Coordinates of C-alpha atoms in Angstrom, one line a residue:
M1 CA 56.3 1.5 85.9
K2 CA 52.7 1.8 84.5
K3 CA 51.6 2.1 81.0
T4 CA 48.3 2.8 79.2
Y5 CA 47.5 1.0 76.3
K6 CA 44.7 1.8 73.7
I7 CA 42.4 -1.5 73.3
E8 CA 39.5 -2.5 71.6
V9 CA 37.1 -4.8 73.3
D10 CA 33.5 -5.7 72.5
C11 CA 31.9 -6.5 75.8
A12 CA 32.2 -5.5 79.5
N13 CA 32.1 -9.0 80.5
C14 CA 35.2 -9.9 78.2
A15 CA 36.9 -6.7 79.3
N16 CA 36.8 -8.0 83.2
K17 CA 38.2 -11.6 81.9
M18 CA 41.0 -9.8 80.1
E19 CA 41.7 -7.6 83.4
E20 CA 41.8 -10.9 85.2
T21 CA 43.9 -12.7 82.7
T22 CA 46.3 -9.8 82.7
K23 CA 46.8 -9.7 86.4
K24 CA 48.0 -13.3 86.3
T25 CA 50.4 -12.4 83.7
A26 CA 54.1 -13.1 84.6
G27 CA 55.8 -9.8 85.2
V28 CA 52.6 -7.8 85.8
K29 CA 52.1 -6.1 89.2
D30 CA 48.5 -4.8 88.5
A31 CA 46.1 -4.2 85.8
V32 CA 43.0 -2.7 85.1
V33 CA 40.8 -2.6 82.1
N34 CA 38.6 0.7 81.6
F35 CA 36.0 -0.8 79.3
M36 CA 34.1 2.8 78.5
A37 CA 37.6 4.3 77.8
Q38 CA 38.7 1.5 76.0
K39 CA 42.1 1.3 77.7
L40 CA 44.5 -1.1 79.3
I41 CA 46.5 0.2 82.1
V42 CA 49.4 -2.2 83.2
E43 CA 51.7 -1.8 86.2
F44 CA 55.0 -3.8 85.7
E45 CA 56.9 -5.7 88.3
D46 CA 60.2 -4.0 89.0
G47 CA 62.8 -5.3 86.2
A48 CA 60.1 -6.7 83.7
N49 CA 60.9 -6.6 80.6
E50 CA 57.7 -4.5 79.0
A51 CA 57.7 -5.9 75.4
E52 CA 58.1 -9.4 76.3
V53 CA 55.4 -9.1 79.2
M54 CA 53.0 -7.4 76.6
K55 CA 53.7 -10.2 74.1
A56 CA 52.2 -12.6 76.7
V57 CA 49.3 -10.1 77.7
V58 CA 48.5 -9.9 73.9
I59 CA 48.4 -14.1 73.7
N60 CA 46.7 -14.6 77.0
C61 CA 43.8 -11.9 76.2
K62 CA 43.2 -13.1 72.8
K63 CA 42.3 -16.4 74.4
V64 CA 39.3 -14.5 76.3
D65 CA 38.6 -12.2 72.9
D66 CA 40.4 -13.3 69.6
D67 CA 39.2 -10.1 68.0
L68 CA 41.0 -7.9 70.7
E69 CA 43.1 -5.2 69.4
I70 CA 45.8 -3.5 71.7
E71 CA 47.9 -0.6 70.2
L72 CA 51.3 -1.5 71.6

């Protein structure tokens, strides 16, 4: 399943780092951060708990940019 989330990220470099961090999060099959559109697209692994995975994604991405805003 794929879901799109609105994000607020300040720079393209941070967006790239967040994309890589999200891809490494357990339960995430693939992820894309579109800096220009300010969107995070997450494809979840089969059977993954979306809410739990996104909590981990937010925690991991805030390590890259502590000002990050993600609308869940």
